[in-house]
Coordinates of C-alpha atoms in Angstrom, one line a residue:
X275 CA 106.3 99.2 106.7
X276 CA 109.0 97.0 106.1
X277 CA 108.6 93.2 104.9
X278 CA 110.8 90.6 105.8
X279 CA 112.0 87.9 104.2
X280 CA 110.8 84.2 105.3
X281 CA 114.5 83.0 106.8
X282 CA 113.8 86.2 109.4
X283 CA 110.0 85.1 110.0
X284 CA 110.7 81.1 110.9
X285 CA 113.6 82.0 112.9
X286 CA 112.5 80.3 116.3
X287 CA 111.8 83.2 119.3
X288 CA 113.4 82.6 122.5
X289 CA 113.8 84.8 125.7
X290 CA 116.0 82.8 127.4
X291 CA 115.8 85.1 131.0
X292 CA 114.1 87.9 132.6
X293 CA 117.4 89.9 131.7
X294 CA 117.2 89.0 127.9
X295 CA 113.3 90.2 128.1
X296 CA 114.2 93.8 129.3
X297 CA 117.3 94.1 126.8
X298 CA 114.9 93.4 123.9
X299 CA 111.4 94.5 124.7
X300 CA 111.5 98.4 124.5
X301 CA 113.0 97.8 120.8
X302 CA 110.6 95.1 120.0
X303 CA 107.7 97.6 120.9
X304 CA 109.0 100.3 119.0
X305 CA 108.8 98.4 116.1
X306 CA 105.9 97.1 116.4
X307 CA 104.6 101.1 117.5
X308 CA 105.7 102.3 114.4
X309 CA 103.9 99.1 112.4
X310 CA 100.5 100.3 113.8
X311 CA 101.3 104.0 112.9
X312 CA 101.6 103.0 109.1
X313 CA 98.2 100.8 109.0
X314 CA 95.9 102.6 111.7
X315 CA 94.1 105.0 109.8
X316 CA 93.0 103.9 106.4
X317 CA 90.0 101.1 108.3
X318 CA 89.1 104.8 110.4
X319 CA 89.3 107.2 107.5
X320 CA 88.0 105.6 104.6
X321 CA 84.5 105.4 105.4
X322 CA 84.6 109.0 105.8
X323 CA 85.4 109.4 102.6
X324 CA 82.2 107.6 101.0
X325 CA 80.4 109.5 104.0
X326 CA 81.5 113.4 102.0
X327 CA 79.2 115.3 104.3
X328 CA 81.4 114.7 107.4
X329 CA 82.9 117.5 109.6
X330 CA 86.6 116.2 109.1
X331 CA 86.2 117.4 105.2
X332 CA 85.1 120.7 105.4
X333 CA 81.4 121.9 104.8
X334 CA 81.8 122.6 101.1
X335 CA 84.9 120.2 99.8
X336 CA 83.6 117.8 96.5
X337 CA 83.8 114.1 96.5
X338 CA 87.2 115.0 94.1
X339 CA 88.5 117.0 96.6
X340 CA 88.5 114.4 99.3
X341 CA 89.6 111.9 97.1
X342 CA 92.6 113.8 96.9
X343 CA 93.1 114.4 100.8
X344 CA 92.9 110.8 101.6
X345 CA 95.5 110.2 99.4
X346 CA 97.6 112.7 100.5
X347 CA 97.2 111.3 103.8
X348 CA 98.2 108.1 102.8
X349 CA 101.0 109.5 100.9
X350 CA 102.4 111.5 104.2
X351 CA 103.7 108.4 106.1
X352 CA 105.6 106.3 103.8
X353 CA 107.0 109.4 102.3
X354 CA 107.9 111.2 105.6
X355 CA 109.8 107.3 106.8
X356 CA 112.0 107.3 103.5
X357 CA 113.1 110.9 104.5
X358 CA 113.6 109.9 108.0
X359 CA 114.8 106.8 108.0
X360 CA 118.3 107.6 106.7
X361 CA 119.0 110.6 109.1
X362 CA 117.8 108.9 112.1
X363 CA 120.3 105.9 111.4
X364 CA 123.0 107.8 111.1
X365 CA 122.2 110.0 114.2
X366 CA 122.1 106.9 115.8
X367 CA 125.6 106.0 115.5
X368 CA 126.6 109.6 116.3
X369 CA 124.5 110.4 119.3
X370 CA 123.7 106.2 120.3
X371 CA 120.7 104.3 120.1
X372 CA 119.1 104.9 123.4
X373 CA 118.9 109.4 122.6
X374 CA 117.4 109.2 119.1
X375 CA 114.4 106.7 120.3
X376 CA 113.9 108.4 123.0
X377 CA 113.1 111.6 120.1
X378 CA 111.9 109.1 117.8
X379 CA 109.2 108.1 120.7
X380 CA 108.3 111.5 121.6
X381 CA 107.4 112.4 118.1
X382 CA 105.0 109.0 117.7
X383 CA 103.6 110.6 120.8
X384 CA 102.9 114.4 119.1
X385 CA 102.2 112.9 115.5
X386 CA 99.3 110.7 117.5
X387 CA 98.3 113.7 119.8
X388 CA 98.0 115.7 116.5
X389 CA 95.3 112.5 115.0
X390 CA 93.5 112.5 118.2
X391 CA 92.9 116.9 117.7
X392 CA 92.6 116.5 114.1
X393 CA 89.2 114.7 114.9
X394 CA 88.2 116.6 117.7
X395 CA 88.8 120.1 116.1
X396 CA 87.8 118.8 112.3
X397 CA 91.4 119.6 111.1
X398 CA 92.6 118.1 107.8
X399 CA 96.1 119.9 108.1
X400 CA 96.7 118.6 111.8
X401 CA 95.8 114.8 110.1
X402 CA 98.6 115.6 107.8
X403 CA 101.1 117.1 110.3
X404 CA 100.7 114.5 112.5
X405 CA 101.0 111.7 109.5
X406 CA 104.0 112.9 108.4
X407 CA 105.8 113.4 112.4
X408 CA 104.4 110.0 112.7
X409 CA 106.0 108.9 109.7
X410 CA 109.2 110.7 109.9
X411 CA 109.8 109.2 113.6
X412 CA 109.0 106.0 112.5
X413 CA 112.4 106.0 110.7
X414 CA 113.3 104.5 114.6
X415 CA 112.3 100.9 113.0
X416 CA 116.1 101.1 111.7
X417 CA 117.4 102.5 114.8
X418 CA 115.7 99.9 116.5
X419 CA 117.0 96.9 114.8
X420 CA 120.7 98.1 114.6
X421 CA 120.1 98.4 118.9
X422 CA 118.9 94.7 119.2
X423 CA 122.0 94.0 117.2
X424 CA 124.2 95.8 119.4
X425 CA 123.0 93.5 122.1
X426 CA 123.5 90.5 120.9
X427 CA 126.9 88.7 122.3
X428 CA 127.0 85.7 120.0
X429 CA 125.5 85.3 116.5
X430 CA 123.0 82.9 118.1
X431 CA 122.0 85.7 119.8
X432 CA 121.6 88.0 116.6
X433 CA 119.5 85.2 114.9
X434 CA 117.0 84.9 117.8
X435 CA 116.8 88.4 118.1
X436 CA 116.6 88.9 114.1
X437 CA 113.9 86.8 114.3
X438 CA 112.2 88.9 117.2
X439 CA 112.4 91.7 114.8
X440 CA 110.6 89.9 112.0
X441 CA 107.6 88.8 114.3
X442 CA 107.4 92.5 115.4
X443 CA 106.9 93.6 111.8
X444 CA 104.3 91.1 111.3
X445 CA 102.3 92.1 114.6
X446 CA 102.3 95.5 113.8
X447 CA 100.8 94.2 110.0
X448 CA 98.0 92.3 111.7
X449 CA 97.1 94.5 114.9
X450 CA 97.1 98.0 113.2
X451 CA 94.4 97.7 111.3
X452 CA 92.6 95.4 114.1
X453 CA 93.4 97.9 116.3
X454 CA 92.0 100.9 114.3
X455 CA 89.0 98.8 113.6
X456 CA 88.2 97.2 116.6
X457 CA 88.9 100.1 119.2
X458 CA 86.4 102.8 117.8
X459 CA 83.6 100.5 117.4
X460 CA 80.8 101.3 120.1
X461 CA 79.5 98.0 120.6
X462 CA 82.2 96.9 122.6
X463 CA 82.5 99.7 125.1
X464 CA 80.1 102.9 124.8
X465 CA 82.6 105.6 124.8
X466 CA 84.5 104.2 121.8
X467 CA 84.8 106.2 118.9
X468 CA 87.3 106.7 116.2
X469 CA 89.9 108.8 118.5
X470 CA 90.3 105.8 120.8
X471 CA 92.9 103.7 118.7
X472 CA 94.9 106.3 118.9
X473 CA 94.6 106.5 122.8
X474 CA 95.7 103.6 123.0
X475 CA 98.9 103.9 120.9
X476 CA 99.6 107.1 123.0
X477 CA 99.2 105.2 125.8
X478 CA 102.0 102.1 124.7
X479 CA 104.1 105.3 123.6
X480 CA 103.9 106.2 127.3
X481 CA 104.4 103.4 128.3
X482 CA 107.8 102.5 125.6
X483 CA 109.1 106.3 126.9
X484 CA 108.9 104.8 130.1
X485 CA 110.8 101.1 129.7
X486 CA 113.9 102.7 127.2
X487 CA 114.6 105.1 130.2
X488 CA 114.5 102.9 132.7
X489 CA 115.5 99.2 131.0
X490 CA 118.3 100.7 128.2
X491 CA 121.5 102.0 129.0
X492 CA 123.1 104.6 127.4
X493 CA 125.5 103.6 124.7
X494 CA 128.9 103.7 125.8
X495 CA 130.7 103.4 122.6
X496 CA 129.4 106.2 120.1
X497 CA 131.0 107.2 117.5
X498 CA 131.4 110.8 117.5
X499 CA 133.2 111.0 114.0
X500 CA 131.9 113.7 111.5
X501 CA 128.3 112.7 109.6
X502 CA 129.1 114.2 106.5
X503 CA 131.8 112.4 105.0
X504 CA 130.4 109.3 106.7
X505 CA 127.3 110.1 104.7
X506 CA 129.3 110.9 101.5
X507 CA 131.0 107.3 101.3
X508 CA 127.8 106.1 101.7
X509 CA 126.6 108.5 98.6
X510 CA 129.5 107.1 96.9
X511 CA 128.9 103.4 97.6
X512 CA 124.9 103.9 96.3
X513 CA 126.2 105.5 93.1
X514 CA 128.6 102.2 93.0
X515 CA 126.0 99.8 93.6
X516 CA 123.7 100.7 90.4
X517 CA 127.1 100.3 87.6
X518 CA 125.5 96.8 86.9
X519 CA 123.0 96.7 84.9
X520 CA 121.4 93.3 86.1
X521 CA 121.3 95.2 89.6
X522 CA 119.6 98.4 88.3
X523 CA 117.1 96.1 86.3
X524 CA 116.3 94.0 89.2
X525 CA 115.8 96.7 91.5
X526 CA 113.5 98.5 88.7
X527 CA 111.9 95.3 89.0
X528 CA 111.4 95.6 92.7
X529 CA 110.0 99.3 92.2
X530 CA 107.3 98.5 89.9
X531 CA 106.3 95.0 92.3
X532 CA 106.3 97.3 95.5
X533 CA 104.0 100.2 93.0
X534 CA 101.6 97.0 92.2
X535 CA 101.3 95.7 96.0
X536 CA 101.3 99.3 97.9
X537 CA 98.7 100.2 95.7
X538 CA 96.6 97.2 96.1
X539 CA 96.8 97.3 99.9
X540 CA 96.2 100.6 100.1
X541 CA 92.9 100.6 97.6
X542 CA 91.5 98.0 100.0
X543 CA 90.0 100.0 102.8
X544 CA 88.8 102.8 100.8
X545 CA 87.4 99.9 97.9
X546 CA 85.4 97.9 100.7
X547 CA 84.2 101.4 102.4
X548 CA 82.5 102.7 98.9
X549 CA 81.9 99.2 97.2
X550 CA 80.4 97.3 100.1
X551 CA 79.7 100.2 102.6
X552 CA 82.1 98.7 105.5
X553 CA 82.5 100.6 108.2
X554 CA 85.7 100.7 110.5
X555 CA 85.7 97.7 112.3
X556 CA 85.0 95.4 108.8
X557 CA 87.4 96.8 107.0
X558 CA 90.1 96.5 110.0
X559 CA 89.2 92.7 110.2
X560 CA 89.5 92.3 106.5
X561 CA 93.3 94.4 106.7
X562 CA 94.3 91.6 110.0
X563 CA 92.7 88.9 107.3
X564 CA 95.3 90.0 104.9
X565 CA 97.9 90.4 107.1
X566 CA 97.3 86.8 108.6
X567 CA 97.2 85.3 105.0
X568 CA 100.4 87.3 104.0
X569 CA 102.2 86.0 107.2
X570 CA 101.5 82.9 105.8
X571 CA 102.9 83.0 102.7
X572 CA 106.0 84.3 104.2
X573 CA 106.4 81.5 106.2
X574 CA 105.4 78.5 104.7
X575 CA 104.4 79.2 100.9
X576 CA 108.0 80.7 100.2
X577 CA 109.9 77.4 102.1
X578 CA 107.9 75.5 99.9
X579 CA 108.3 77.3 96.6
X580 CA 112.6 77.9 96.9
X581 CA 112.6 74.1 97.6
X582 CA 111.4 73.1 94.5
X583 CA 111.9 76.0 91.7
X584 CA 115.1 78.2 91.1
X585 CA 114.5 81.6 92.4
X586 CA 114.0 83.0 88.7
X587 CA 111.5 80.7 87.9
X588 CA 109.5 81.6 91.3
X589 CA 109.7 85.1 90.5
X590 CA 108.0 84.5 87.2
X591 CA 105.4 82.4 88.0
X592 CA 103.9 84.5 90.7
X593 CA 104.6 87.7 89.1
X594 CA 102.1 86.2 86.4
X595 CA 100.1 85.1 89.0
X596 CA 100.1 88.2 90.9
X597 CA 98.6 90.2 87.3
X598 CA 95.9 87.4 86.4
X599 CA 94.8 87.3 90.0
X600 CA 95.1 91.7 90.4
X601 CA 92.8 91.6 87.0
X602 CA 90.6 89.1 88.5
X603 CA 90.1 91.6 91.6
X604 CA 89.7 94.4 89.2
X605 CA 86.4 92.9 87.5
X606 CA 85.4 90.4 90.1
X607 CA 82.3 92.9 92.5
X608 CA 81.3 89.9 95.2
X609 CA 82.9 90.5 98.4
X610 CA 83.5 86.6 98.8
X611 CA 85.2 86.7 95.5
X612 CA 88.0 89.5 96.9
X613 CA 88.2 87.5 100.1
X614 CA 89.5 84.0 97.6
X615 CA 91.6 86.4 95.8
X616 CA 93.7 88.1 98.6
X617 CA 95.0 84.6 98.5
X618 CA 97.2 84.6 95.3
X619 CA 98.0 87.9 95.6
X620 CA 99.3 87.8 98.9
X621 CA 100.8 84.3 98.0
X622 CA 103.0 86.2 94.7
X623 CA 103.6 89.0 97.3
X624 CA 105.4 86.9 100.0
X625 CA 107.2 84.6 96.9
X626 CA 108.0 88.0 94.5
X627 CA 110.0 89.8 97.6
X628 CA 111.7 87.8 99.3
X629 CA 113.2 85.5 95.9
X630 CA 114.0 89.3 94.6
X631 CA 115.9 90.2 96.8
X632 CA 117.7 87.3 97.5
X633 CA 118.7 87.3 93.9
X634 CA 120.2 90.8 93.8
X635 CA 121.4 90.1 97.2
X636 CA 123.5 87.2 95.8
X637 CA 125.1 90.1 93.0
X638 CA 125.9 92.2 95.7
X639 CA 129.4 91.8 97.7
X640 CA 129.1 91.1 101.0
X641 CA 130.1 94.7 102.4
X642 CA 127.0 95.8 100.5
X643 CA 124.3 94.1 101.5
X644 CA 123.4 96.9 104.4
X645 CA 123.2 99.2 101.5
X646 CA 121.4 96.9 99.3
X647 CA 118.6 96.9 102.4
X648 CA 118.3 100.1 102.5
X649 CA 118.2 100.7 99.1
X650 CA 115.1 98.6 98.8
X651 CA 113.9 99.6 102.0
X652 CA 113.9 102.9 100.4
X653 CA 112.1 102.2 97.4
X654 CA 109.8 100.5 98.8
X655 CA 108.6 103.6 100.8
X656 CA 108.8 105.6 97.9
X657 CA 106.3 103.1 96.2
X658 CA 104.0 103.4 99.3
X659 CA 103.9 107.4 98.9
X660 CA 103.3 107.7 95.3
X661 CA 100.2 104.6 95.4
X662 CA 98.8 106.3 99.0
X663 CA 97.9 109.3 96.6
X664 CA 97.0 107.2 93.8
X665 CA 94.6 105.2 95.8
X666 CA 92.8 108.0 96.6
X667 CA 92.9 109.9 93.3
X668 CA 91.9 107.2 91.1
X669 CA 89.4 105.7 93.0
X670 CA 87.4 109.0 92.4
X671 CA 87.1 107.8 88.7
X672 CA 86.6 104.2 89.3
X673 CA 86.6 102.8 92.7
X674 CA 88.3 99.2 90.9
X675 CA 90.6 101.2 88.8
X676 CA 93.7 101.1 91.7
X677 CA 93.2 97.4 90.8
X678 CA 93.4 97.6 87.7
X679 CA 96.5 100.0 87.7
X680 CA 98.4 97.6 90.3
X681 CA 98.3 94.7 87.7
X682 CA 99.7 97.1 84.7
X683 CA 102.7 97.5 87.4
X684 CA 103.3 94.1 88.0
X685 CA 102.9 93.3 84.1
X686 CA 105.7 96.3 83.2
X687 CA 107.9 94.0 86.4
X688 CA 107.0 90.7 84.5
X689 CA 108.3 91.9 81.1
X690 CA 111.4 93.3 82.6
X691 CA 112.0 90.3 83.9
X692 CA 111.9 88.4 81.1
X693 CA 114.2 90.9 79.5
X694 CA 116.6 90.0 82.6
X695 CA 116.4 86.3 82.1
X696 CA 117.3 87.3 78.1
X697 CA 120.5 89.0 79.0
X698 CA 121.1 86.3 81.8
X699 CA 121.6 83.8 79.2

């Protein structure tokens, strides 16, 4: 779920041995593992929402109704993660690396075992259950970049393997919905339906149990001081971090831009499913499409942009960008006309984050920037909990609404910002 910022993205990757490969690659697939898991199921479940007669819903449940549950479904990931996310890190420096994925990687496995029965058995509460063990074990994304940063000797190393994490993120953006898309359609292979994707990510889950036992040592050098105050300073630090007001506003700023994005993304499989009747594997190509265009905004647009424009100035431009072009997707019905405007919106996306956060990075001391992170990184999955259930809920009304809704968010971010650029000078 996490985004990275374009430094990460264009670092160059390089496994220099064999040795290198089998330090890295059980942390560079759980990453990616836990990628897929977030974008998977929205190409395989949104069609069966414009399709309200289907078994998974229940023989009497109204189109509200299952508005509803696909948003809830949506909302169980992201919202599981931010819960997770925090206590897996710090079990991870209390118990090592190596013992929480290995949990972290058995849960993927149940959360995905619970998808696969929820389709079999027509079970909207295993969907849920399994979203949200899913979700709460993908908190490992932390664990497993504070591991590849254990390894790293030198901070060439760290760079390199830095940037390894940021490709990861991006493959798990562009093959999860690919995957969910391309895996349960029939005309490939005549036993494909929609529980094969998640055969398959069983399968690499398998297969990742397999490579940390054998490949990964056990950490040698765990901490075994107490959590609790050690998650009280932290308590303390957070509280520290929002005295400034140019902080607090920029990271309200962030909020409402992560609101506008999550809930654009997420109204995209359920928008092309009842507006344009895409099944699975259309939508999942459209997802990779975005993914692909996003990727590229990260890493060449946002080089481009910083080079040119002070980071304020970036932030401003494509946040009103971002609302003409979210207004434009709102009114605009031709499905060639959504595919030219992914562009700028995915373009202010890439530009938006990563010049935000540099900026509040850059009022942040330097022994608070881990906290600054995971501050963001915590907002950020809040945002994609409360949109998953808005996507659903207000695309009963209006399936364009969601669009509609995203650029009011990034309008409330633009005037804040201007605000901030008012007290600035």
């Amino acid at each position: 779920m996490r985004q990275v910022p374009v430094e990460q993205l264009a670092d160059t990757i390089i496994v220099k041995s064999p040795q290198s490969f089998r330090l890295v690659a059980p942390f560079f697939i759980v990453i990616i593992l836990d990628a897929i898991g977030f974008g998977i199921i929205a190409p395989l479940l949104a069609p069966l929402v414009a399709q309200a007669s289907h078994v998974l819903w229940g023989a009497h449940a109204s189109s509200y109704v299952i508005h509803i549950l696909y948003g809830l479904i949506l909302a169980a990931f992201p919202i599981s993660y931010m819960i997770g996310a925090p206590i897996l890190g710090a079990l991870s420096d209390y118990l090592g690396r190596k013992q929480v994925l290995f949990f972290c990687l058995v849960g993927v496995l149940i959360g995905f075992i619970c998808y696969v029965l929820s389709f079999s058995l027509a079970s909207i509460s295993l969907l849920i259950l399994g979203r949200v063990l899913a979700g709460f074990t993908s908190g490992s994304q932390g664990v497993a970049q504070a591991a590849m940063a254990d390894i790293s000797l030198a901070s060439k190393d760290k760079a390199i393997n830095i940037g390894m994490i940021a490709v990861a993120m991006t493959l798990g953006l562009v093959l999860g919905p690919l995957v969910g898309g391309e895996l349960s359609n029939p005309k490939w292979i005549s036993w494909f339906s929609l529980t094969t994707p998640f055969y398959f990510v069983i399968l690499l889950s398998i297969f990742n149990l397999f490579i940390l036992l054998i490949w990964v040592k056990s950490d040698n050098n765990i901490s075994h001081q107490a959590v609790l105050p050690h998650l009280t300073q932290h308590w303390q630090n957070f509280i520290a971090l929002f005295k400034s007001t140019k902080i607090c506003l920029l990271l309200v700023v962030f909020f409402f831009f992560e609101l506008g994005w999550s809930l654009y993304y997420q109204s995209l499989a359920l928008f092309l499913a009842e507006q344009f009747h895409f099944q699975a594997q259309t939508i999942g190509l459209f997802l990779t499409y975005v993914g692909i265009i996003l990727s590229f905004g990260l890493i060449a647009i946002v080089r481009l942009a910083v080079n040119y424009l002070k980071l304020k100035t970036v932030i401003f431009i494509a946040l009103l960008i971002g609302v003409i072009s979210l207004i434009a997707v709102y009114g605009f019905h031709l499905f060639i006309g959504q595919c030219l405007l992914v562009i700028p919106v995915t373009f202010a996306v890439a530009l938006i984050y990563t010049s935000l956060i540099t900026l509040v990075s850059n009022l942040v001391a330097k022994d608070q920037q881990g906290l600054l992170m995971g501050t963001t990184d915590g907002l950020l999955a809040l945002a994609f909990a409360i949109t998953g259930f808005l996507a659903g809920w207000l695309a009963y009304f209006n399936i364009n609404l969601p669009f509609l809704v995203a650029g009011c968010f990034w309008l409330v971010a633009l005037i804040i910002v201007r605000i901030i650029y008012g007290l600035m000078s």
